[in-house]
Tab-separated table of C-alpha atoms in Angstrom:
chain	number	residue	atom	x	y	z
A	1	UNK	CA	-10.311	-7.510	33.879
A	2	UNK	CA	-8.828	-8.724	30.567
A	3	UNK	CA	-7.550	-12.074	31.776
A	4	UNK	CA	-6.168	-14.558	29.286
A	5	UNK	CA	-5.839	-18.185	30.269
A	6	UNK	CA	-3.563	-20.593	28.435
A	7	UNK	CA	-3.474	-24.338	28.851
A	8	UNK	CA	-1.498	-26.520	29.285
A	9	UNK	CA	1.442	-24.773	30.901
A	10	UNK	CA	3.863	-27.514	30.044
A	11	UNK	CA	3.922	-30.409	27.609
A	12	UNK	CA	6.536	-33.106	27.210
A	13	UNK	CA	5.895	-35.624	24.469
A	14	UNK	CA	7.499	-37.850	21.904
A	15	UNK	CA	8.460	-36.792	18.411
A	16	UNK	CA	5.596	-37.189	15.956
A	17	UNK	CA	2.901	-36.311	18.461
A	18	UNK	CA	0.414	-33.524	17.773
A	19	UNK	CA	-0.077	-31.068	20.597
A	20	UNK	CA	-3.008	-28.722	21.118
A	21	UNK	CA	-2.689	-25.516	23.116
A	22	UNK	CA	-5.741	-23.548	24.211
A	23	UNK	CA	-6.013	-19.827	24.746
A	24	UNK	CA	-9.101	-18.373	26.396
A	25	UNK	CA	-10.176	-14.844	27.136
A	26	UNK	CA	-11.935	-15.226	30.474
A	27	UNK	CA	-13.757	-11.951	30.962
A	28	UNK	CA	-13.927	-10.373	27.546
A	29	UNK	CA	-14.555	-11.288	23.959
A	30	UNK	CA	-11.593	-11.366	21.630
A	31	UNK	CA	-12.202	-11.312	17.909
A	32	UNK	CA	-8.455	-11.448	17.437
A	33	UNK	CA	-5.822	-13.386	19.306
A	34	UNK	CA	-2.134	-13.676	18.633
A	35	UNK	CA	0.227	-16.624	18.876
A	36	UNK	CA	3.909	-16.132	19.616
A	37	UNK	CA	6.892	-18.412	19.907
A	38	UNK	CA	9.963	-17.645	21.947
A	39	UNK	CA	13.184	-19.626	21.956
A	40	UNK	CA	15.524	-19.371	24.962
A	41	UNK	CA	17.098	-15.939	25.340
A	42	UNK	CA	15.501	-14.751	22.100
A	43	UNK	CA	12.814	-12.245	21.343
A	44	UNK	CA	9.102	-12.814	21.074
A	45	UNK	CA	8.223	-13.857	17.531
A	46	UNK	CA	4.717	-13.454	16.183
A	47	UNK	CA	3.604	-16.653	14.481
A	48	UNK	CA	0.060	-15.853	13.464
A	49	UNK	CA	-2.977	-13.715	14.034
A	50	UNK	CA	-6.038	-15.724	14.904
A	51	UNK	CA	-9.326	-14.293	13.682
A	52	UNK	CA	-12.670	-15.483	15.030
A	53	UNK	CA	-14.711	-17.152	12.351
A	54	UNK	CA	-12.099	-16.902	9.626
A	55	UNK	CA	-8.694	-18.196	8.659
A	56	UNK	CA	-5.645	-17.230	10.625
A	57	UNK	CA	-3.037	-14.940	9.141
A	58	UNK	CA	0.410	-16.463	9.348
A	59	UNK	CA	3.705	-14.602	9.454
A	60	UNK	CA	6.272	-15.237	6.789
A	61	UNK	CA	8.135	-18.462	7.350
A	62	UNK	CA	5.507	-20.049	9.593
A	63	UNK	CA	4.031	-23.220	8.109
A	64	UNK	CA	0.257	-23.061	8.293
A	65	UNK	CA	-0.067	-26.819	7.847
A	66	UNK	CA	2.311	-27.397	10.716
A	67	UNK	CA	0.735	-24.915	13.107
A	68	UNK	CA	-3.024	-25.219	12.846
A	69	UNK	CA	-5.030	-22.414	14.375
A	70	UNK	CA	-8.725	-22.545	15.112
A	71	UNK	CA	-10.663	-19.611	16.517
A	72	UNK	CA	-14.165	-20.975	16.673
A	73	UNK	CA	-15.560	-18.660	19.326
A	74	UNK	CA	-14.991	-15.166	20.688
A	75	UNK	CA	-13.253	-16.560	23.759
A	76	UNK	CA	-11.218	-19.484	22.497
A	77	UNK	CA	-8.360	-19.939	20.071
A	78	UNK	CA	-6.370	-23.133	19.740
A	79	UNK	CA	-2.942	-23.807	18.291
A	80	UNK	CA	-2.144	-27.362	17.246
A	81	UNK	CA	1.455	-28.258	16.557
A	82	UNK	CA	1.125	-31.199	14.207
A	83	UNK	CA	3.661	-34.020	14.129
A	84	UNK	CA	5.933	-32.140	16.484
A	85	UNK	CA	9.687	-32.599	16.289
A	86	UNK	CA	12.461	-31.568	18.679
A	87	UNK	CA	13.045	-28.339	16.759
A	88	UNK	CA	9.470	-27.314	17.641
A	89	UNK	CA	10.404	-27.278	21.308
A	90	UNK	CA	9.829	-23.730	22.461
A	91	UNK	CA	7.773	-21.424	24.649
A	92	UNK	CA	4.423	-20.681	22.994
A	93	UNK	CA	2.442	-17.687	24.210
A	94	UNK	CA	-0.937	-16.337	23.210
A	95	UNK	CA	-2.319	-12.866	23.695
A	96	UNK	CA	-5.545	-10.991	23.203
A	97	UNK	CA	-6.744	-7.452	23.595
A	98	UNK	CA	-9.970	-5.604	24.140
A	99	UNK	CA	-11.592	-4.034	21.112
A	100	UNK	CA	-9.975	-0.866	19.857
A	101	UNK	CA	-6.787	0.312	18.244
A	102	UNK	CA	-5.003	1.483	21.378
A	103	UNK	CA	-5.514	-1.531	23.559
A	104	UNK	CA	-2.552	-3.384	25.079
A	105	UNK	CA	-2.023	-7.084	24.725
A	106	UNK	CA	-2.869	-9.366	27.610
A	107	UNK	CA	-0.815	-12.512	27.608
A	108	UNK	CA	-1.534	-16.035	28.670
A	109	UNK	CA	0.989	-17.690	30.963
A	110	UNK	CA	2.571	-19.541	28.071
A	111	UNK	CA	3.093	-23.203	27.220
A	112	UNK	CA	6.515	-24.743	27.401
A	113	UNK	CA	6.655	-27.471	24.793
A	114	UNK	CA	9.402	-30.079	24.929
A	115	UNK	CA	9.578	-32.696	22.199
A	116	UNK	CA	11.784	-35.670	22.954
B	1	UNK	CA	15.967	-0.956	9.824
B	2	UNK	CA	13.794	-2.916	12.199
B	3	UNK	CA	10.393	-1.484	12.986
B	4	UNK	CA	10.973	-1.362	16.731
B	5	UNK	CA	14.510	-1.278	18.047
B	6	UNK	CA	15.856	-1.783	21.520
B	7	UNK	CA	19.336	-2.312	22.835
B	8	UNK	CA	19.456	-5.922	23.993
B	9	UNK	CA	21.738	-5.046	26.925
B	10	UNK	CA	22.225	-6.211	29.530
B	11	UNK	CA	21.774	-2.910	31.305
B	12	UNK	CA	23.235	-3.206	34.771
B	13	UNK	CA	22.358	-0.693	37.474
B	14	UNK	CA	22.876	-0.672	41.239
B	15	UNK	CA	19.951	-1.004	43.577
B	16	UNK	CA	18.289	2.347	44.195
B	17	UNK	CA	19.454	3.894	40.931
B	18	UNK	CA	17.349	5.012	37.983
B	19	UNK	CA	17.206	2.563	35.095
B	20	UNK	CA	16.598	4.104	31.691
B	21	UNK	CA	15.339	1.901	28.865
B	22	UNK	CA	14.984	3.205	25.348
B	23	UNK	CA	13.088	2.203	22.244
B	24	UNK	CA	12.913	3.689	18.750
B	25	UNK	CA	10.345	2.969	16.081
B	26	UNK	CA	10.234	3.530	12.358
B	27	UNK	CA	6.562	4.177	11.562
B	28	UNK	CA	5.695	7.834	12.099
B	29	UNK	CA	2.017	6.953	12.074
B	30	UNK	CA	2.312	4.821	15.212
B	31	UNK	CA	-0.243	5.776	17.797
B	32	UNK	CA	0.102	3.623	20.864
B	33	UNK	CA	3.126	2.458	22.777
B	34	UNK	CA	3.513	-0.143	25.460
B	35	UNK	CA	6.123	-1.423	27.855
B	36	UNK	CA	6.010	-5.022	29.041
B	37	UNK	CA	8.143	-6.792	31.596
B	38	UNK	CA	9.106	-10.414	31.095
B	39	UNK	CA	10.745	-12.478	33.772
B	40	UNK	CA	12.797	-15.449	32.657
B	41	UNK	CA	10.546	-18.356	31.753
B	42	UNK	CA	7.378	-16.303	32.113
B	43	UNK	CA	5.096	-14.502	29.694
B	44	UNK	CA	5.135	-10.704	29.330
B	45	UNK	CA	3.073	-8.488	31.604
B	46	UNK	CA	1.987	-4.931	30.874
B	47	UNK	CA	3.851	-2.213	32.778
B	48	UNK	CA	2.882	1.027	31.097
B	49	UNK	CA	1.172	2.400	28.034
B	50	UNK	CA	1.370	5.868	26.542
B	51	UNK	CA	-0.372	7.526	23.632
B	52	UNK	CA	0.526	11.220	23.852
B	53	UNK	CA	3.807	13.097	23.744
B	54	UNK	CA	5.325	13.762	27.111
B	55	UNK	CA	5.666	11.854	30.332
B	56	UNK	CA	3.337	9.474	32.072
B	57	UNK	CA	4.075	8.381	35.598
B	58	UNK	CA	2.839	5.357	37.513
B	59	UNK	CA	4.533	4.697	40.804
B	60	UNK	CA	8.233	4.115	40.212
B	61	UNK	CA	7.728	3.919	36.455
B	62	UNK	CA	7.700	6.807	33.988
B	63	UNK	CA	7.090	6.386	30.289
B	64	UNK	CA	8.285	9.127	27.978
B	65	UNK	CA	7.136	9.573	24.398
B	66	UNK	CA	8.619	11.820	21.743
B	67	UNK	CA	6.821	11.294	18.454
B	68	UNK	CA	8.929	13.843	16.588
B	69	UNK	CA	12.072	11.875	17.386
B	70	UNK	CA	10.262	8.543	17.255
B	71	UNK	CA	11.385	7.220	20.557
B	72	UNK	CA	9.766	6.017	23.714
B	73	UNK	CA	11.546	5.357	26.962
B	74	UNK	CA	10.865	3.814	30.336
B	75	UNK	CA	12.433	5.097	33.521
B	76	UNK	CA	12.446	2.974	36.638
B	77	UNK	CA	13.227	4.933	39.784
B	78	UNK	CA	14.637	3.363	42.934
B	79	UNK	CA	15.460	0.181	41.024
B	80	UNK	CA	15.105	-3.040	42.962
B	81	UNK	CA	16.624	-6.473	42.321
B	82	UNK	CA	13.069	-7.663	41.642
B	83	UNK	CA	13.009	-5.321	38.627
B	84	UNK	CA	15.620	-7.524	36.961
B	85	UNK	CA	13.885	-8.790	33.843
B	86	UNK	CA	13.627	-8.222	30.118
B	87	UNK	CA	11.641	-5.145	29.141
B	88	UNK	CA	9.798	-5.266	25.847
B	89	UNK	CA	8.731	-2.208	23.923
B	90	UNK	CA	5.661	-2.637	21.709
B	91	UNK	CA	4.171	-0.280	19.166
B	92	UNK	CA	0.791	-0.356	17.469
B	93	UNK	CA	1.249	1.107	14.038
B	94	UNK	CA	-1.178	3.742	12.905
B	95	UNK	CA	-4.580	2.281	12.178
B	96	UNK	CA	-3.560	-1.180	13.313
B	97	UNK	CA	-4.285	-3.200	16.406
B	98	UNK	CA	-1.401	-5.545	15.683
B	99	UNK	CA	1.545	-4.885	18.005
B	100	UNK	CA	5.129	-4.924	16.863
B	101	UNK	CA	7.569	-5.894	19.591
B	102	UNK	CA	11.173	-4.953	20.021
B	103	UNK	CA	13.600	-7.691	20.957
B	104	UNK	CA	13.713	-6.486	24.551
B	105	UNK	CA	16.336	-5.049	26.882
B	106	UNK	CA	17.670	-7.161	29.701
B	107	UNK	CA	17.893	-5.214	32.960
B	108	UNK	CA	19.981	-6.388	35.882
B	109	UNK	CA	19.664	-4.579	39.197
B	110	UNK	CA	22.441	-5.636	41.504
B	111	UNK	CA	22.352	-5.185	45.280
């Protein structure tokens, strides 16, 4: 149980393109999902907390107008990187957990984004 | 002081040895602790979780928690080259479901 699916796994596109990444909880409902970014050989960095039916909570330094998050249902959160530039190239990972304070995170397989 | 600290390594151990990975945290109210393994280019996967002081064993893995000293460790017995990865420590602060991750320790198990 607790499977998280993330799509697409890899995106290569031109600078200025907007890219949407989907994160789905397949066998459970997730009122909260998390979006992370990881640059090569660096640690996992939390970008934002996605809350079903309400606005996402962004970490300091993350531009909310650049990284649009929509969590319209209990099983789907999307991250849109708007007008992507080469510096946005990174590994984006989502996670979700079952309800409760002591639940571990279950991660999607990640999306490798390359902006040319 | 960072909330969750890990030595970035790399920690190099020979095949068959015990690998010991350590993590310290700053919030005394933290209640749940997790170890994740991340292979290069992949997303993290859960290895162990522990909530109570003491040891918890699962196969070759043992998690150890000492809340008084605010550290949690992961022991990997009979280390294999396939254990070579980055190990992330995560802590849920008291009353929160939001995990805080350490920067990870790179483990290399050489034949």
